[in-house]
PDB file of C-alpha atoms in Angstrom:
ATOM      1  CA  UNK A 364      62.862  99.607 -25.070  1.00  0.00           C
ATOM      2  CA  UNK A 365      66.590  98.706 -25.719  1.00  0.00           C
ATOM      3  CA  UNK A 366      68.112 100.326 -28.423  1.00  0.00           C
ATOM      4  CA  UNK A 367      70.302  98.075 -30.834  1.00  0.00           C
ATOM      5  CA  UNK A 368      73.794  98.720 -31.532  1.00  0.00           C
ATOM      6  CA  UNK A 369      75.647  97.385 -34.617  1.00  0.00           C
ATOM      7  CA  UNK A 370      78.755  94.902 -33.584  1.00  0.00           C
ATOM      8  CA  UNK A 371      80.682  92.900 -35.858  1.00  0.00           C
ATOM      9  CA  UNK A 372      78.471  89.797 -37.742  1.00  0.00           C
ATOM     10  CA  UNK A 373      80.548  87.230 -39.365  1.00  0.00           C
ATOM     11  CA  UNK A 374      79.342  85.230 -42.175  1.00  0.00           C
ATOM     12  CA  UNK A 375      81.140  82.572 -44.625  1.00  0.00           C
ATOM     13  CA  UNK A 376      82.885  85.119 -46.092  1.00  0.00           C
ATOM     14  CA  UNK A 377      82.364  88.738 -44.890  1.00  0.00           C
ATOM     15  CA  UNK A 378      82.912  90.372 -42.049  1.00  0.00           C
ATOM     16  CA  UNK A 379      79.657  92.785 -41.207  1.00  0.00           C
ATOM     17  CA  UNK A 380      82.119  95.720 -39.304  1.00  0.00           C
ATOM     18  CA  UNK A 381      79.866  98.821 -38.030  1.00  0.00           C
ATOM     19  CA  UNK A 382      80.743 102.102 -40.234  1.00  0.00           C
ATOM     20  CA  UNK A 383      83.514 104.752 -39.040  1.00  0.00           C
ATOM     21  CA  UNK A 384      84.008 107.740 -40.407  1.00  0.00           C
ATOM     22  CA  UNK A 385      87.483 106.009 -41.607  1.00  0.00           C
ATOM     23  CA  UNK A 386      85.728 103.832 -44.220  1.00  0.00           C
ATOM     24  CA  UNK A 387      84.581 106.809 -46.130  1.00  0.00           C
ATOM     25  CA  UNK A 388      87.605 106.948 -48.978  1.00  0.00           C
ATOM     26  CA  UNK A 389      87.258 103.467 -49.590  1.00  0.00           C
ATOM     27  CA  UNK A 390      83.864 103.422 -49.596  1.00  0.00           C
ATOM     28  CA  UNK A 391      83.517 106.526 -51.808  1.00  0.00           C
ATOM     29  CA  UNK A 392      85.510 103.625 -54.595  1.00  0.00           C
ATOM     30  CA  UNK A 393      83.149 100.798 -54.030  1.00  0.00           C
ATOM     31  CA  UNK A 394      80.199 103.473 -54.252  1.00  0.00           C
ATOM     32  CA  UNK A 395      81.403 105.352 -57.177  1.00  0.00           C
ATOM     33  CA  UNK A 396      79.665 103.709 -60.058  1.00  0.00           C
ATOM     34  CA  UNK A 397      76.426 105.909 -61.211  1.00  0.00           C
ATOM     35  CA  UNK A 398      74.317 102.894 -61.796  1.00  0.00           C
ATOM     36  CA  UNK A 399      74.283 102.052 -58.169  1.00  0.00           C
ATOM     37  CA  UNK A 400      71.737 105.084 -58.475  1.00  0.00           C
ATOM     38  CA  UNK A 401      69.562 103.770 -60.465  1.00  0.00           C
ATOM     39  CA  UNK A 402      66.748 102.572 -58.521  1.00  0.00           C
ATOM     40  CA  UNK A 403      67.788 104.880 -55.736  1.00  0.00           C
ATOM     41  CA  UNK A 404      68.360 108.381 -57.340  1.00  0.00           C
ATOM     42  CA  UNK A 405      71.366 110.794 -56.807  1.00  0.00           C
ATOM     43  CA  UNK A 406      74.410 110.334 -57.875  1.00  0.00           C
ATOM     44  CA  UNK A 407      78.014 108.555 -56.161  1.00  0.00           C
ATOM     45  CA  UNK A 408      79.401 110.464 -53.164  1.00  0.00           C
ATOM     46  CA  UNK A 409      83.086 111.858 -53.656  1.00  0.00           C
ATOM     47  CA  UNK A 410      84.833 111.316 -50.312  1.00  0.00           C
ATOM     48  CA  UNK A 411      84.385 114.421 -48.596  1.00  0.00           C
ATOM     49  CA  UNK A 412      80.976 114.366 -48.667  1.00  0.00           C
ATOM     50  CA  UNK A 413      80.784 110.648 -47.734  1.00  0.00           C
ATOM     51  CA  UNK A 414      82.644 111.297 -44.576  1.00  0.00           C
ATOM     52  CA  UNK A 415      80.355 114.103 -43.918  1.00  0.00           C
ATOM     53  CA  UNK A 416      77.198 111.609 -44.281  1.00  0.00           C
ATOM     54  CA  UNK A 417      79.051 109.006 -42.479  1.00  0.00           C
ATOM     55  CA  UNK A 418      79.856 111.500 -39.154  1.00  0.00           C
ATOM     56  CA  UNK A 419      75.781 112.168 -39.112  1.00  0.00           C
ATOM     57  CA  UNK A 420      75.329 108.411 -39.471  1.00  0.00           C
ATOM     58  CA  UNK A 421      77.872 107.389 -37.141  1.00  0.00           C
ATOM     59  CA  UNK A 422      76.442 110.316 -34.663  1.00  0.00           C
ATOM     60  CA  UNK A 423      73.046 107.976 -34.564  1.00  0.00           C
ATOM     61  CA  UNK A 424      69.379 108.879 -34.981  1.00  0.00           C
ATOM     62  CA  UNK A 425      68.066 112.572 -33.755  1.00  0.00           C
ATOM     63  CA  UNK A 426      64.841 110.553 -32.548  1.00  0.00           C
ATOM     64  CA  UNK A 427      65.643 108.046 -29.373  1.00  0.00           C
ATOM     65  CA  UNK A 428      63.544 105.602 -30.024  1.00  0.00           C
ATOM     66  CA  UNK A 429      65.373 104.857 -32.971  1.00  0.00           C
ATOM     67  CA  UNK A 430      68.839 103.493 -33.787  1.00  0.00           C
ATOM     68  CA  UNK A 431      71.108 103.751 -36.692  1.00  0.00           C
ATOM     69  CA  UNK A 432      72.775 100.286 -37.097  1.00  0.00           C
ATOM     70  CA  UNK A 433      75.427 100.563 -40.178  1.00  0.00           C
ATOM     71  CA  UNK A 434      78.192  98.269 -41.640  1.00  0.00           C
ATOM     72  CA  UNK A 435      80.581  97.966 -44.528  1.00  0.00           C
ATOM     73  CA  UNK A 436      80.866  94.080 -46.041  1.00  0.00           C
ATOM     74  CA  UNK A 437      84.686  93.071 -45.535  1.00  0.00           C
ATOM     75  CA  UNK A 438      85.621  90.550 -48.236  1.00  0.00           C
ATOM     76  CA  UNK A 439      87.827  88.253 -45.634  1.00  0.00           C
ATOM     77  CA  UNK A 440      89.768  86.743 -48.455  1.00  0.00           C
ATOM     78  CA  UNK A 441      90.696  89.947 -50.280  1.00  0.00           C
ATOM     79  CA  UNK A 442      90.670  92.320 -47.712  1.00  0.00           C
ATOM     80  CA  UNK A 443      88.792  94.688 -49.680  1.00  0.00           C
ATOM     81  CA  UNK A 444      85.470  96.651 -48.642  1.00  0.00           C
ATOM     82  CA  UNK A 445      82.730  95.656 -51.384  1.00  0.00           C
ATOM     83  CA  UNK A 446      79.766  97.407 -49.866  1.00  0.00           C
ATOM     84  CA  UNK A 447      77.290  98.304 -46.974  1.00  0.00           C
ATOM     85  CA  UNK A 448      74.213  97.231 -45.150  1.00  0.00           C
ATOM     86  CA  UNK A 449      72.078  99.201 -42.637  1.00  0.00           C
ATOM     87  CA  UNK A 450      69.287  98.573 -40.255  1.00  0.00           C
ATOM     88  CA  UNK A 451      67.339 101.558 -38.584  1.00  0.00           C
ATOM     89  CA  UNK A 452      65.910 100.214 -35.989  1.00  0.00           C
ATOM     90  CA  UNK A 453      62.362 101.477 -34.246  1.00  0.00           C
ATOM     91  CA  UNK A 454      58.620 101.541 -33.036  1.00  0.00           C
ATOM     92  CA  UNK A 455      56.247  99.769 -35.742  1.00  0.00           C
ATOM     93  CA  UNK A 456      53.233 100.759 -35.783  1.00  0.00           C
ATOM     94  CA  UNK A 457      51.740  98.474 -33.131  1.00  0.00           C
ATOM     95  CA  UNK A 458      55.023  99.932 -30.888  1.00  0.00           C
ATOM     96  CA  UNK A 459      56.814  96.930 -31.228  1.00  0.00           C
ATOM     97  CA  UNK A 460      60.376  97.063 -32.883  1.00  0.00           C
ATOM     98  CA  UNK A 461      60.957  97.014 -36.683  1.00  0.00           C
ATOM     99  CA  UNK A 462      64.200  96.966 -38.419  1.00  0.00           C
ATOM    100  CA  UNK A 463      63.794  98.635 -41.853  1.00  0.00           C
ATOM    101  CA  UNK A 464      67.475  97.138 -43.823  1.00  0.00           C
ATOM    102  CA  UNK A 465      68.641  97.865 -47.021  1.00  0.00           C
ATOM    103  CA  UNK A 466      71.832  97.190 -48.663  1.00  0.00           C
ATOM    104  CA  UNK A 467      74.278  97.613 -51.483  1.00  0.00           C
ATOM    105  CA  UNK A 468      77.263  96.001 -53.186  1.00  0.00           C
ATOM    106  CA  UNK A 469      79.418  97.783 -55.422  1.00  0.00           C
ATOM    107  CA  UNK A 470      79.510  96.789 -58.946  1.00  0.00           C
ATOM    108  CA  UNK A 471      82.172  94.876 -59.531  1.00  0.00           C
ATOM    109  CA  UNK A 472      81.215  92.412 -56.489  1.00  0.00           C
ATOM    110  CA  UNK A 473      78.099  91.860 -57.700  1.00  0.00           C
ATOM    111  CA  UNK A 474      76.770  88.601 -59.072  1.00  0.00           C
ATOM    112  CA  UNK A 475      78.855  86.710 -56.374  1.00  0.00           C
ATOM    113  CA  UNK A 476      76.175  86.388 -53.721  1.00  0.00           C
ATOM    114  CA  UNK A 477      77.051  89.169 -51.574  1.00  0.00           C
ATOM    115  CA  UNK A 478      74.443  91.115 -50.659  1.00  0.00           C
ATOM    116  CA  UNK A 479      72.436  87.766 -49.945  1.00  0.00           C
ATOM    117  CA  UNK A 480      75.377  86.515 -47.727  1.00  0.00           C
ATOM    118  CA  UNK A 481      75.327  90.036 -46.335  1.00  0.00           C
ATOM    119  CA  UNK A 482      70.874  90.317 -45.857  1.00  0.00           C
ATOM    120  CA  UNK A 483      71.051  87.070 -44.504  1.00  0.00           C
ATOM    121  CA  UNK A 484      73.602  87.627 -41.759  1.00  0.00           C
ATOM    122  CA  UNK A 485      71.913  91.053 -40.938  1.00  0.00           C
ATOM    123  CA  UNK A 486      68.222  89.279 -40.823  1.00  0.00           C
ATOM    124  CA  UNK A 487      69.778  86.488 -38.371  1.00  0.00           C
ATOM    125  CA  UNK A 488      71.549  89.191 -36.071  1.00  0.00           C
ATOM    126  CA  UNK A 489      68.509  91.044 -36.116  1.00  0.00           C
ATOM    127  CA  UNK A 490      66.435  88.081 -35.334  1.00  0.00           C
ATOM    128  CA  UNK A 491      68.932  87.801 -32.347  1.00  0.00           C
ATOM    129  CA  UNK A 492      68.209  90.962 -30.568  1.00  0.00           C
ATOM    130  CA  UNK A 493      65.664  91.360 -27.858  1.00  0.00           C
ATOM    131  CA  UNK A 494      62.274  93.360 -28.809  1.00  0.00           C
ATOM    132  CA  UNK A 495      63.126  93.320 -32.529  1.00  0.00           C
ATOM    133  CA  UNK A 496      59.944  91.425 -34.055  1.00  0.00           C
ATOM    134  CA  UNK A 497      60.786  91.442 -37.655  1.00  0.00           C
ATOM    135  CA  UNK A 498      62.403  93.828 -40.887  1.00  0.00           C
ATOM    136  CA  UNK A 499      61.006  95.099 -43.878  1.00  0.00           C
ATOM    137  CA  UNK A 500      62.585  96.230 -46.972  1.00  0.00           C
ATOM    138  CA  UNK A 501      61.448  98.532 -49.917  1.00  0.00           C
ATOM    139  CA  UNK A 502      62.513  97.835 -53.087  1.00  0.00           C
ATOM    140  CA  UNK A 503      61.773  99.417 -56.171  1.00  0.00           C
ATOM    141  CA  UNK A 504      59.780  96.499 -58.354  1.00  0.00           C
ATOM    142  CA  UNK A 505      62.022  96.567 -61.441  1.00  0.00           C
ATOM    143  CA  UNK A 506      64.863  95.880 -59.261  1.00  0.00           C
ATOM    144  CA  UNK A 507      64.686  91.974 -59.416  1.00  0.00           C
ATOM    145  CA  UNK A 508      68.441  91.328 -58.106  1.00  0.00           C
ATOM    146  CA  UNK A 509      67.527  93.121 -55.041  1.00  0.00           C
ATOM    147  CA  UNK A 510      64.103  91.275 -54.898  1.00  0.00           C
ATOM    148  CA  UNK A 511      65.582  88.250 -54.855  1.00  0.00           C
ATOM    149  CA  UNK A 512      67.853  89.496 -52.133  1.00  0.00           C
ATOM    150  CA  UNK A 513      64.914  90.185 -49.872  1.00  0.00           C
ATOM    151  CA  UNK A 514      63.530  86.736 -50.118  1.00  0.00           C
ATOM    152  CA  UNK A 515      66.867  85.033 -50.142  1.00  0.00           C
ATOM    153  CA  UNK A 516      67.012  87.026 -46.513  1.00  0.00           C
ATOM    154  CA  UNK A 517      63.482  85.438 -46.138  1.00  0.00           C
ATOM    155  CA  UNK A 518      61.537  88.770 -46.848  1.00  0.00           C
ATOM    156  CA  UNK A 519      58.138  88.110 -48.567  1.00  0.00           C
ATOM    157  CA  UNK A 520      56.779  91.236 -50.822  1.00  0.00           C
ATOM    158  CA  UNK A 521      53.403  92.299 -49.321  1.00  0.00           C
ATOM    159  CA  UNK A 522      50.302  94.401 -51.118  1.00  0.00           C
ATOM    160  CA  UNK A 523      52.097  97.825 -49.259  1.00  0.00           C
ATOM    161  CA  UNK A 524      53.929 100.314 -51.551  1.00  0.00           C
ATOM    162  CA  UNK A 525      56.353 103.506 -50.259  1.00  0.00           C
ATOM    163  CA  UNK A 526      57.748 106.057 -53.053  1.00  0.00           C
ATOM    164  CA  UNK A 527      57.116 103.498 -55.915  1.00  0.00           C
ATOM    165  CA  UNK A 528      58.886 100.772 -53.771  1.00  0.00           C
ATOM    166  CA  UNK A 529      57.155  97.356 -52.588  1.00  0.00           C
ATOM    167  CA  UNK A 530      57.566  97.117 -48.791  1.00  0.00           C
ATOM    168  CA  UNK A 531      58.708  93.251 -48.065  1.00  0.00           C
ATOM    169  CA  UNK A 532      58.697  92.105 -44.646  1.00  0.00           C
ATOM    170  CA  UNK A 533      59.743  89.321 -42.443  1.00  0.00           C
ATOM    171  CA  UNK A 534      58.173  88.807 -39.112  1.00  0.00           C
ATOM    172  CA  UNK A 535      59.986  86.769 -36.352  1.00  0.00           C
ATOM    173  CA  UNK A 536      58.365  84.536 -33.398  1.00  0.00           C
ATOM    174  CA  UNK A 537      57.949  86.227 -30.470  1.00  0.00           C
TER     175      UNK A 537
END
């Protein structure tokens, strides 16, 4: 199977670029609040260690049936990086690809319809690429900002839990 590879998505207002190890100082700003942990754990990366993470994302997936897809969100009118999506792309369990996204927006972008912008332009790109036959999502079920995310991106929640998240999912035609 092909694997996917992240290229720019444009949507009304962002620009979806695919992570370099160059983002990571701005990045480590738009990341640093602690409450962007709060449903996830851990705490903000400083810098250094987010360029570290960033050259093992940007290095792609150990396993080769899977690929790393990962962007920062471009505000096009400011010019400013405001946060990040991702898609890691493999074999579902019927063999068939699955993108499994997630995203975040740093706090003070939030509330502005970013991440939905964002999900949505990442679910119709993904939609877009050959063998990919639908995403899923976990998110944590007190998070309801991100859960209406997921079904703004038109994720439905399913019965499925991971780690005390609720696995949503989206299926597309074949």
């Amino acid at each position: 199977m092909p694997k996917a590879h992240a290229r720019e998505i444009s949507t009304a207002r962002l620009d979806l670029v695919p992570l370099q190890v160059e983002h990571a100082d701005e990045m480590a700003d738009v990341l640093s609040d602690p409450a962007l942990h709060a449903f996830i754990g851990g705490s903000p990366d400083d810098p250094q260690a987010l360029r570290a993470r960033y050259r093992r994302m940007t290095a792609g997936a150990p396993d080769p049936a899977v690929s790393w897809c990962n962007w920062v969100l471009r505000l096009r009118d400011e010019g400013c990086l405001a946060g990040t999506v991702q898609a890691t792309v493999g074999p579902g369990r019927d063999g068939a690809l699955v993108a499994e996204i997630a995203w975040v927006v740093g706090t003070p972008w939030q509330g502005r319809g970013i991440a939905v912008e964002a999900a949505r332009g990442l679910v119709e790109w993904l939609a877009r690429q050959p063998d990919v036959r639908g995403v899923i999502a976990h998110v944590h079920p007190d998070h309801r900002a991100s859960a209406a995310v997921a079904a703004a991106a038109g994720l439905a929640p399913t019965d499925e839990w991971q780690d005390g998240e609720v696995k949503w999912q989206r299926n597309f035609a074949s």
